[in-house]
Amino acid sequence: MHPTPTRTPILIEITGSGETAPWWGVPAIAGAFLILGAVLGFWFNRLQDERKATRERSYQWDQNLLSRSSTMITLVRQLNSAAYDHETWTRTYTELAVDQMQRGEPVDPLPVAKPTLSTLSDTFSAFNEEFTTIQLIAPLAVRNAATETYHYATFLMEAQGRQAVEKAARELARSSEELEKAVRAHFGIQ
């Protein structure tokens, strides 16, 4: 069937019937939504990845701090034990030499306390490494507590005689407890 002739056929052909969209409209709108969806998808994925990476870095940082501070506290106990062992060895051999002198026997030079001195020295070296690392990674409160612990550890290394070693060991143990409290406070552990 042919359309009915009208007086203005040109106007109908120019404007169209009004029922269909222009040929370029649907692909342009679909393409715009496609591009918008791709951009939004990329942006949201990037935000999520950045948050995840930040969370993982924070977790690793906290684990490193916890590990290093735990090791430092353990080394304090080992350092105290090694200092007592070395002081006991030194005192025993000194008493032996004094006893030999009192009996009029020739005094042999004291052998160097290699095992106890070596253990004490190695423990302090390991302690020093952990302290240095904590100074780099820890927050201020933990660093301050670690510094106090380090100072008492150096006092212990310089202590001469039973009473001086005992006093330095007590102070070192007390400062180690303060370090533990500072680490617990940092992590919110009661």
CSV table of C-alpha atoms in Angstrom, one decimal:
chain,number,residue,atom,x,y,z
A,1,MET,CA,0.0,0.0,0.0
A,2,HIS,CA,1.2,3.4,-0.9
A,3,PRO,CA,1.0,6.3,1.4
A,4,THR,CA,-1.8,8.7,0.9
A,5,PRO,CA,-0.7,11.8,-1.0
A,6,THR,CA,-0.7,15.0,1.0
A,7,ARG,CA,-0.1,18.6,0.3
A,8,THR,CA,3.2,18.7,2.2
A,9,PRO,CA,5.1,15.5,1.3
A,10,ILE,CA,8.5,17.1,1.6
A,11,LEU,CA,7.9,18.1,5.3
A,12,ILE,CA,7.2,14.5,6.3
A,13,GLU,CA,10.2,13.1,4.6
A,14,ILE,CA,12.5,15.7,6.2
A,15,THR,CA,11.2,15.3,9.8
A,16,GLY,CA,10.6,11.6,9.6
A,17,SER,CA,7.7,9.8,11.1
A,18,GLY,CA,9.0,10.4,14.7
A,19,GLU,CA,8.9,6.7,15.6
A,20,THR,CA,12.6,5.7,15.1
A,21,ALA,CA,15.8,7.2,16.5
A,22,PRO,CA,18.4,8.7,14.3
A,23,TRP,CA,20.8,6.1,12.9
A,24,TRP,CA,23.8,7.4,15.0
A,25,GLY,CA,21.9,7.8,18.4
A,26,VAL,CA,21.8,4.2,19.7
A,27,PRO,CA,25.5,3.4,19.0
A,28,ALA,CA,26.7,6.7,20.4
A,29,ILE,CA,24.7,6.3,23.6
A,30,ALA,CA,25.8,2.6,23.9
A,31,GLY,CA,29.4,3.6,23.3
A,32,ALA,CA,29.3,6.3,25.9
A,33,PHE,CA,27.9,3.9,28.5
A,34,LEU,CA,30.6,1.4,27.5
A,35,ILE,CA,33.4,3.9,28.0
A,36,LEU,CA,31.9,5.2,31.2
A,37,GLY,CA,31.6,1.7,32.6
A,38,ALA,CA,35.2,0.9,31.7
A,39,VAL,CA,36.5,4.1,33.3
A,40,LEU,CA,34.4,3.6,36.4
A,41,GLY,CA,35.4,-0.1,36.6
A,42,PHE,CA,39.1,0.7,36.3
A,43,TRP,CA,38.9,3.5,38.9
A,44,PHE,CA,37.0,1.4,41.5
A,45,ASN,CA,39.4,-1.5,41.0
A,46,ARG,CA,42.4,0.8,41.4
A,47,LEU,CA,40.9,2.3,44.6
A,48,GLN,CA,40.3,-1.2,46.0
A,49,ASP,CA,43.8,-2.3,45.1
A,50,GLU,CA,45.4,0.7,46.7
A,51,ARG,CA,43.5,0.1,49.9
A,52,LYS,CA,44.4,-3.5,49.9
A,53,ALA,CA,48.1,-2.7,49.3
A,54,THR,CA,48.1,-0.1,52.1
A,55,ARG,CA,46.4,-2.6,54.5
A,56,GLU,CA,49.0,-5.3,53.6
A,57,ARG,CA,51.9,-2.9,54.0
A,58,SER,CA,50.6,-1.8,57.4
A,59,TYR,CA,50.1,-5.5,58.5
A,60,GLN,CA,53.7,-6.3,57.4
A,61,TRP,CA,55.1,-3.3,59.2
A,62,ASP,CA,53.2,-4.2,62.4
A,63,GLN,CA,54.4,-7.8,62.1
A,64,ASN,CA,58.0,-6.7,61.6
A,65,LEU,CA,57.8,-4.4,64.7
A,66,LEU,CA,56.2,-7.2,66.8
A,67,SER,CA,58.8,-9.7,65.7
A,68,ARG,CA,61.7,-7.3,66.3
A,69,SER,CA,60.5,-6.1,69.7
A,70,SER,CA,59.8,-9.7,70.8
A,71,THR,CA,63.3,-10.7,69.8
A,72,MET,CA,64.8,-7.8,71.6
A,73,ILE,CA,62.9,-8.7,74.8
A,74,THR,CA,64.0,-12.3,74.5
A,75,LEU,CA,67.6,-11.1,74.0
A,76,VAL,CA,67.4,-9.1,77.2
A,77,ARG,CA,66.6,-12.3,79.1
A,78,GLN,CA,69.5,-14.0,77.4
A,79,LEU,CA,71.8,-11.1,78.1
A,80,ASN,CA,71.0,-11.1,81.8
A,81,SER,CA,71.6,-14.9,81.9
A,82,ALA,CA,74.9,-14.6,80.0
A,83,ALA,CA,76.1,-11.7,82.3
A,84,TYR,CA,75.4,-13.8,85.4
A,85,ASP,CA,77.2,-16.7,83.9
A,86,HIS,CA,80.2,-14.6,83.0
A,87,GLU,CA,80.3,-12.9,86.4
A,88,THR,CA,80.0,-16.3,88.2
A,89,TRP,CA,82.9,-17.7,86.1
A,90,THR,CA,85.1,-14.6,86.7
A,91,ARG,CA,84.3,-14.6,90.5
A,92,THR,CA,85.0,-18.4,90.8
A,93,TYR,CA,88.4,-18.1,89.1
A,94,THR,CA,89.3,-15.0,91.0
A,95,GLU,CA,88.4,-16.7,94.3
A,96,LEU,CA,90.5,-19.7,93.2
A,97,ALA,CA,93.5,-17.4,92.5
A,98,VAL,CA,93.1,-15.7,95.8
A,99,ASP,CA,93.0,-19.1,97.5
A,100,GLN,CA,96.2,-20.1,95.8
A,101,MET,CA,97.9,-16.9,96.9
A,102,GLN,CA,96.8,-17.4,100.5
A,103,ARG,CA,98.3,-20.9,100.5
A,104,GLY,CA,101.5,-19.6,99.0
A,105,GLU,CA,101.1,-21.5,95.8
A,106,PRO,CA,102.1,-19.9,92.5
A,107,VAL,CA,99.2,-18.3,90.8
A,108,ASP,CA,98.5,-19.3,87.3
A,109,PRO,CA,97.3,-16.6,85.0
A,110,LEU,CA,93.5,-16.8,84.7
A,111,PRO,CA,92.4,-18.4,81.5
A,112,VAL,CA,90.2,-16.1,79.4
A,113,ALA,CA,86.6,-17.0,79.9
A,114,LYS,CA,86.0,-17.7,76.3
A,115,PRO,CA,82.7,-19.6,76.4
A,116,THR,CA,81.0,-17.2,78.8
A,117,LEU,CA,82.5,-14.0,77.3
A,118,SER,CA,81.8,-15.2,73.8
A,119,THR,CA,78.2,-15.9,74.7
A,120,LEU,CA,77.8,-12.5,76.4
A,121,SER,CA,79.4,-10.7,73.5
A,122,ASP,CA,77.4,-12.6,70.8
A,123,THR,CA,74.1,-11.9,72.7
A,124,PHE,CA,74.9,-8.2,73.0
A,125,SER,CA,75.7,-8.1,69.3
A,126,ALA,CA,72.4,-9.6,68.4
A,127,PHE,CA,70.6,-7.3,70.9
A,128,ASN,CA,72.4,-4.3,69.3
A,129,GLU,CA,71.2,-5.3,65.8
A,130,GLU,CA,67.6,-5.6,67.0
A,131,PHE,CA,67.8,-2.3,68.8
A,132,THR,CA,69.1,-0.6,65.6
A,133,THR,CA,66.3,-2.1,63.5
A,134,ILE,CA,63.7,-1.0,66.1
A,135,GLN,CA,65.1,2.6,66.0
A,136,LEU,CA,64.3,2.6,62.3
A,137,ILE,CA,60.8,1.1,62.2
A,138,ALA,CA,59.2,1.8,65.6
A,139,PRO,CA,56.9,4.7,66.6
A,140,LEU,CA,58.4,7.2,69.1
A,141,ALA,CA,57.1,5.7,72.3
A,142,VAL,CA,58.5,2.3,71.4
A,143,ARG,CA,61.8,3.8,70.3
A,144,ASN,CA,62.1,5.7,73.6
A,145,ALA,CA,61.5,2.5,75.6
A,146,ALA,CA,64.0,0.6,73.4
A,147,THR,CA,66.6,3.3,73.9
A,148,GLU,CA,66.2,3.1,77.7
A,149,THR,CA,66.6,-0.7,77.4
A,150,TYR,CA,69.7,-0.3,75.3
A,151,HIS,CA,71.3,2.1,77.8
A,152,TYR,CA,70.8,-0.4,80.6
A,153,ALA,CA,72.2,-3.2,78.4
A,154,THR,CA,75.4,-1.2,78.0
A,155,PHE,CA,75.5,-0.6,81.7
A,156,LEU,CA,75.3,-4.4,82.2
A,157,MET,CA,78.1,-5.0,79.7
A,158,GLU,CA,80.3,-2.6,81.7
A,159,ALA,CA,79.3,-3.8,85.2
A,160,GLN,CA,82.1,-5.3,87.3
A,161,GLY,CA,81.4,-7.4,90.3
A,162,ARG,CA,78.3,-9.3,91.6
A,163,GLN,CA,76.4,-6.4,93.0
A,164,ALA,CA,77.0,-4.2,90.0
A,165,VAL,CA,75.8,-7.0,87.6
A,166,GLU,CA,72.8,-7.7,89.8
A,167,LYS,CA,71.8,-4.0,89.9
A,168,ALA,CA,72.3,-3.5,86.1
A,169,ALA,CA,70.4,-6.8,85.4
A,170,ARG,CA,67.4,-5.6,87.5
A,171,GLU,CA,67.3,-2.2,85.7
A,172,LEU,CA,67.6,-4.0,82.4
A,173,ALA,CA,64.7,-6.3,83.2
A,174,ARG,CA,62.6,-3.3,84.4
A,175,SER,CA,63.3,-1.4,81.2
A,176,SER,CA,62.5,-4.5,79.2
A,177,GLU,CA,59.1,-4.6,80.9
A,178,GLU,CA,58.6,-0.9,79.9
A,179,LEU,CA,59.5,-1.8,76.3
A,180,GLU,CA,56.9,-4.5,76.4
A,181,LYS,CA,54.3,-2.1,77.8
A,182,ALA,CA,55.1,0.4,75.0
A,183,VAL,CA,54.7,-2.3,72.3
A,184,ARG,CA,51.4,-3.4,73.9
A,185,ALA,CA,50.2,0.1,74.0
A,186,HIS,CA,51.1,0.6,70.3
A,187,PHE,CA,49.1,-2.4,69.3
A,188,GLY,CA,46.2,-1.7,71.7
A,189,ILE,CA,46.8,-4.9,73.7
A,190,GLN,CA,45.9,-4.8,77.4
